[in-house]
Structure formats: structure tokens, C-alpha cells
Backbone as numpy.savetxt, mean C-alpha at the origin, in Angstrom:
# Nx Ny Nz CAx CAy CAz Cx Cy Cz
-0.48 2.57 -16.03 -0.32 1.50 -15.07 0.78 0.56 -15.53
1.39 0.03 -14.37 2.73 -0.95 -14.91 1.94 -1.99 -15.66
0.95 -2.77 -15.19 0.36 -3.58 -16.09 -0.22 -3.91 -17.69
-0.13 -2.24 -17.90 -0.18 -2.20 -19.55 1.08 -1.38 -19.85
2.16 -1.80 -19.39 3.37 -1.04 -20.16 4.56 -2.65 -20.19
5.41 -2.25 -20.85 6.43 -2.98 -20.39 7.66 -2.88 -19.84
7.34 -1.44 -19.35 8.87 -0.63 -18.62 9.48 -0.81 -17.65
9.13 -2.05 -16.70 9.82 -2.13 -15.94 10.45 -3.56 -15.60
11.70 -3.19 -15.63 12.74 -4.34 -15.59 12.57 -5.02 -14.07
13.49 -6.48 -14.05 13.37 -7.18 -13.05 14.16 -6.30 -11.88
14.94 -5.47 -11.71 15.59 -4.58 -10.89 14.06 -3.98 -9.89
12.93 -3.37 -10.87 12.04 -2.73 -10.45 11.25 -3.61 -9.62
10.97 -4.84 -10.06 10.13 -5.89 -9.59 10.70 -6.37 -7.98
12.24 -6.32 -7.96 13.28 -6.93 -6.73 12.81 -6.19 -5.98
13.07 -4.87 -5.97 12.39 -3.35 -5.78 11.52 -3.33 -4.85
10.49 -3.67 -5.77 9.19 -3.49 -4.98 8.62 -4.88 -4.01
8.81 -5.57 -4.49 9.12 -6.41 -3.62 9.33 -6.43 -2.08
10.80 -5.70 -2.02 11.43 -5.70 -0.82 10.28 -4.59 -0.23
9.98 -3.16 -0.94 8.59 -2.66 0.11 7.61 -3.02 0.36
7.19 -4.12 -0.33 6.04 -4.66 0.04 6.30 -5.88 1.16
7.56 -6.09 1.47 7.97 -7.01 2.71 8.10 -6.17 3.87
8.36 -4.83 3.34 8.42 -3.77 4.65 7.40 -2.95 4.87
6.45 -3.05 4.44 5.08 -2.64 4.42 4.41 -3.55 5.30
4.50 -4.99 4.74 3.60 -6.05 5.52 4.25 -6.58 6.68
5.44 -6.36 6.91 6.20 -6.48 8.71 5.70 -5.12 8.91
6.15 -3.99 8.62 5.41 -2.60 9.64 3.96 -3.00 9.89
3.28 -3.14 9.55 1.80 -3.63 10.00 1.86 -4.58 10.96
2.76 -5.70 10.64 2.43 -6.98 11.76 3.18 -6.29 12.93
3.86 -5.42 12.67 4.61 -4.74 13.91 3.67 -3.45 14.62
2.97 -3.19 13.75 1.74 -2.19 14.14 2.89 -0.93 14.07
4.02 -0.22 13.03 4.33 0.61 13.49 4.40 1.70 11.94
3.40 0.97 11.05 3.04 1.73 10.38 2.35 3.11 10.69
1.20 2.89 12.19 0.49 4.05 12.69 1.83 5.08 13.25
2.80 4.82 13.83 3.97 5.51 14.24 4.74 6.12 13.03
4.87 5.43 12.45 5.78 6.14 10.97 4.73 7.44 10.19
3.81 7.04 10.07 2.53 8.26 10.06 2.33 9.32 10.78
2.12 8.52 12.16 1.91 9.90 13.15 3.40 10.66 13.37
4.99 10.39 12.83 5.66 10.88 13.02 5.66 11.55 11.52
5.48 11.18 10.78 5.72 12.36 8.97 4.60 12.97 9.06
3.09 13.26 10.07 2.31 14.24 9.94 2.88 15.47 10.89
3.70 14.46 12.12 3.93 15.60 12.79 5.19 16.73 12.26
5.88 16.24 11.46 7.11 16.61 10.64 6.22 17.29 10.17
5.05 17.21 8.92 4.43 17.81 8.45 3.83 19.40 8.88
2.97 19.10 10.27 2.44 19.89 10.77 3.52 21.10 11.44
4.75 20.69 11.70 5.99 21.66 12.13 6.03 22.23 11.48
5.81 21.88 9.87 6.39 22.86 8.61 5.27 23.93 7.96
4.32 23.66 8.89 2.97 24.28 8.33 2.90 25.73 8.48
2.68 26.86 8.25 2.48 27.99 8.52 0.94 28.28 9.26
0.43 27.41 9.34 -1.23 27.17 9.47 -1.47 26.42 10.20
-2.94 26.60 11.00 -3.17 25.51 12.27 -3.93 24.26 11.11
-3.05 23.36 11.38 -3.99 22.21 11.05 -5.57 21.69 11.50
-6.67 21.17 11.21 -7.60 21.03 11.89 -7.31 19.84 12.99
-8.55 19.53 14.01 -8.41 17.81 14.69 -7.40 17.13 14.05
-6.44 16.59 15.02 -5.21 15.16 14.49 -5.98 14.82 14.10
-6.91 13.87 14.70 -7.56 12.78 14.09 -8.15 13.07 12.97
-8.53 14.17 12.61 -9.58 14.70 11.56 -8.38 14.81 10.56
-7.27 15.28 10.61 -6.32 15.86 9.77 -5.15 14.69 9.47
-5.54 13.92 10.25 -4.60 12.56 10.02 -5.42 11.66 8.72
-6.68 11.78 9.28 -7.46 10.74 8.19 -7.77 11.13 6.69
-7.27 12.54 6.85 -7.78 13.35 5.66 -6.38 13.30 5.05
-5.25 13.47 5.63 -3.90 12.82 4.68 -4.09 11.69 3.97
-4.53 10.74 5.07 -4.56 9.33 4.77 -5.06 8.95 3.21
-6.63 9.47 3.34 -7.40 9.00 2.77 -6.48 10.03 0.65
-6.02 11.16 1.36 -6.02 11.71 0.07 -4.63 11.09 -0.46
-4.27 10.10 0.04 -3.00 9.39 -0.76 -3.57 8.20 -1.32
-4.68 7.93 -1.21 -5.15 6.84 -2.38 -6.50 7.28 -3.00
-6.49 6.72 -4.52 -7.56 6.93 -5.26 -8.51 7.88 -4.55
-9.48 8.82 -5.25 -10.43 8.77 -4.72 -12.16 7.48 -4.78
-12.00 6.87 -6.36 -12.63 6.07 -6.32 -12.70 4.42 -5.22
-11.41 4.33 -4.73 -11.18 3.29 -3.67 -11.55 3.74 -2.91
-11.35 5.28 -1.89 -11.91 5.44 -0.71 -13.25 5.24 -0.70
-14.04 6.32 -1.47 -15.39 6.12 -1.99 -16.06 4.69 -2.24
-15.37 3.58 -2.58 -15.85 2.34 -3.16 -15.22 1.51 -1.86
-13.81 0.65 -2.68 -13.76 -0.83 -2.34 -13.20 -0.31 -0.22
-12.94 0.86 -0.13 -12.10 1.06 1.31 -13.22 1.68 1.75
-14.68 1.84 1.24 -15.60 2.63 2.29 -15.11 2.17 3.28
-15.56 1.27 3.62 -16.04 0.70 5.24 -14.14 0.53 6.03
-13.52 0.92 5.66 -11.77 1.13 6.39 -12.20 1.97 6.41
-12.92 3.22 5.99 -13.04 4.40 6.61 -13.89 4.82 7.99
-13.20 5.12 9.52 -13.88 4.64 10.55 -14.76 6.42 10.99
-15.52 6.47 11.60 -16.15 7.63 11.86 -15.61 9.19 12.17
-13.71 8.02 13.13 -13.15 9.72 13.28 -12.18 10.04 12.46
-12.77 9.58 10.69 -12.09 10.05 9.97 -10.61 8.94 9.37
-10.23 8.27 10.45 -8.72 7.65 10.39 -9.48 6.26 9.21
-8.57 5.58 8.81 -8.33 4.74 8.34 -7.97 3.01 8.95
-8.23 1.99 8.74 -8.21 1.19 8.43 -6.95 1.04 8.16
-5.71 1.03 8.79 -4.60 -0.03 8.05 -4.54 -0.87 7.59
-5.30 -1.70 8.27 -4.74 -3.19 7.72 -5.58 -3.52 6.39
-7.12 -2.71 6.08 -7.83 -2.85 4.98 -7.10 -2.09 3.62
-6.54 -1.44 4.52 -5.74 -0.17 3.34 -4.70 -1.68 2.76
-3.66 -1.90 3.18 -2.63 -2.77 3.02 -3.27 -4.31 2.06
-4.41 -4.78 2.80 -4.74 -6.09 2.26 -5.21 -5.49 0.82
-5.64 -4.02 0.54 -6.12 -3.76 -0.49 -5.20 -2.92 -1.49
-3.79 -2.89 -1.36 -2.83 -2.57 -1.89 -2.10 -4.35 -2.25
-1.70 -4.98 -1.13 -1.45 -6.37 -2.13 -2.62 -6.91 -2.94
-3.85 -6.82 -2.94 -4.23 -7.49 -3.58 -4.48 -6.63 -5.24
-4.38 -5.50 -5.00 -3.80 -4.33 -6.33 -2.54 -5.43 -7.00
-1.41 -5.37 -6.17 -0.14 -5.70 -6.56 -0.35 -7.30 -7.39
-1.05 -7.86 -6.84 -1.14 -9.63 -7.05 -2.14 -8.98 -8.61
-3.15 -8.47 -8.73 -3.84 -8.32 -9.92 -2.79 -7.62 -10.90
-2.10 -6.89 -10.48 -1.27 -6.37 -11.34 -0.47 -7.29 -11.87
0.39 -8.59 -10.90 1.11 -9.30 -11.60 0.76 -10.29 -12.18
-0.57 -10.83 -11.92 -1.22 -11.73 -12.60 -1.61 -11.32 -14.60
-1.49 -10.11 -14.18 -1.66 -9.09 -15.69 -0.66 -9.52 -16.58
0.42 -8.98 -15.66 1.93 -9.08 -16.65 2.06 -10.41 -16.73
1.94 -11.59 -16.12 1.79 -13.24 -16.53 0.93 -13.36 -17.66
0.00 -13.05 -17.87 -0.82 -13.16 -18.78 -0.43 -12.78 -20.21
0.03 -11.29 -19.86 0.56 -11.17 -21.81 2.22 -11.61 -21.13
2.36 -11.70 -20.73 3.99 -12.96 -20.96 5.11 -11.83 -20.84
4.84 -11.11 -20.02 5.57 -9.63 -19.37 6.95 -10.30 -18.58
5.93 -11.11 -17.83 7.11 -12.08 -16.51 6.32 -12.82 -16.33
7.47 -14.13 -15.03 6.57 -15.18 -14.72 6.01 -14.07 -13.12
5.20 -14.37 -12.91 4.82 -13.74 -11.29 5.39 -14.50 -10.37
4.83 -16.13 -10.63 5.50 -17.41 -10.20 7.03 -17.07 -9.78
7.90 -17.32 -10.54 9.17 -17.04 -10.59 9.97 -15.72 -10.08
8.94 -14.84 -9.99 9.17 -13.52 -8.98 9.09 -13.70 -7.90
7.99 -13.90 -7.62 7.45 -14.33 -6.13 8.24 -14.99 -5.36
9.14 -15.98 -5.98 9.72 -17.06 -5.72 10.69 -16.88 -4.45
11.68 -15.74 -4.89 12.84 -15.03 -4.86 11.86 -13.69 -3.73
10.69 -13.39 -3.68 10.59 -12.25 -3.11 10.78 -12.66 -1.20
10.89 -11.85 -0.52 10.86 -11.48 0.91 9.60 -12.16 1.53
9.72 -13.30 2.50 9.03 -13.73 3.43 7.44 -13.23 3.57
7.81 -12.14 3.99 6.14 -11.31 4.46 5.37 -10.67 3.33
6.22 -10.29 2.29 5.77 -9.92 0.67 4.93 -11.62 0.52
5.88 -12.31 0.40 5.16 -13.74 -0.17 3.99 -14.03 0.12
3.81 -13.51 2.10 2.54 -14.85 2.00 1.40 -13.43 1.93
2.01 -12.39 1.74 1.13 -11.16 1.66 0.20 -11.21 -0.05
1.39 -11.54 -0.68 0.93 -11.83 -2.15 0.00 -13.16 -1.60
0.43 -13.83 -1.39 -0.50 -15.46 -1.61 -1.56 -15.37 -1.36
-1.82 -14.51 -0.23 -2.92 -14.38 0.49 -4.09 -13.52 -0.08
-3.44 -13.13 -1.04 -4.55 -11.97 -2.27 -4.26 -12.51 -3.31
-4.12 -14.16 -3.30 -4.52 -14.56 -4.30 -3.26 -15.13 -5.35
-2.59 -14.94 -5.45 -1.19 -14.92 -6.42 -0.52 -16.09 -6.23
């Protein structure tokens, strides 16, 4: 985890940053579900195989790109009956990953978070603030 290493320079931090400002506008724009349903369908073109139910086969991407202990645990309940996901629980529970993570590296004196934050992208900011940071 970045939080127990010290490998990543302020370049990486600018970085991520800026996706986590384009993460949290695609959501307020609602077109995170579009950017999805267009890389499954890319996906499913390339398939040699019938995929099962979209919906069934959408949520089952979804879910297998994070932890399995988060789906199982802190994202049960983002997980909705037909399988799909929870965006916006997914997202509030990725910044608030990100904010614990940088609160880490403040702590052993990695970086300021403060002083990152500072400088980061509008919708990153109040995305961080808002989980805490």
C-alpha cells in the first residue's frame, strides 16, 4: 500500500489527484454508468462467449474490480439485488480510502496532505473533505 511505502513522489500525488477530480465530476455528471456500460460493451464485442444477463454481467465486473473483503463488508448494502452496484457508495468509499491513506502519510511525515490538498482540483477537494481530510 502507498501508505506504508515511501515511493511515491509529488508528480504521483498531482496525478492522482487530477483522477480523483475526474472521478467525482463523472459521478456528479452521472456518466460514470456510460463510461462502464460502454468498456463492457467493448468488452463483450471481444468475447468469444455469450456473456450472461447485462445486468447480471455488469455487476459481476463491477463488483470483481474491488476487494473482495469491501464488497462482502463495508459495500454490502451498494450491492443492489440485480447484481449492479452502487456508484456513488462505491466512490464515497474510494475517497474516503484515499483521505485515510493520506492522513497515514501526514502522520509518519511522508507529506503534508494539508498542503496537497491545497493545490488539488475543485471536486477532488471537497470529495476529500467530505471523507474527512
Amino acid at each position: 500500500s502507498l501508505a506504508e511505502s515511501d515511493a511515491a513522489d509529488l508528480t504521483f500525488w498531482q496525478e492522482l489527484l487530477r483522477c480523483c477530480d475526474d472521478l467525482a465530476c463523472s459521478v456528479q455528471k452521472k456518466a460514470a454508468s456510460t463510461l462502464l456500460a460502454q468498456t463492457l460493451q467493448s468488452l463483450k464485442a471481444s468475447l468469444g462467449t455469450k456473456l450472461p444477463i447485462p445486468a447480471r454481467s455488469a455487476g459481476t465486473l463491477q463488483r470483481c474490480l474491488l476487494p473482495r473483503e469491501v464488497v462482502e463488508g463495508e459495500l454490502r448494502s451498494a450491492v443492489r439485488e440485480d447484481g449492479s452496484l452502487d456508484e456513488k457508495a462505491v466512490v464515497r468509499w474510494f475517497f474516503s480510502r484515499c483521505a485515510v491513506c493520506l492522513r497515514q502519510l501526514g502522520t509518519r511525515g511522508v507529506l503534508d496532505p494539508q498542503a496537497l490538498i491545497a493545490v488539488a482540483p475543485e471536486s477532488a477537494l471537497v470529495a476529500l473533505r467530505a471523507s474527512g481530510l
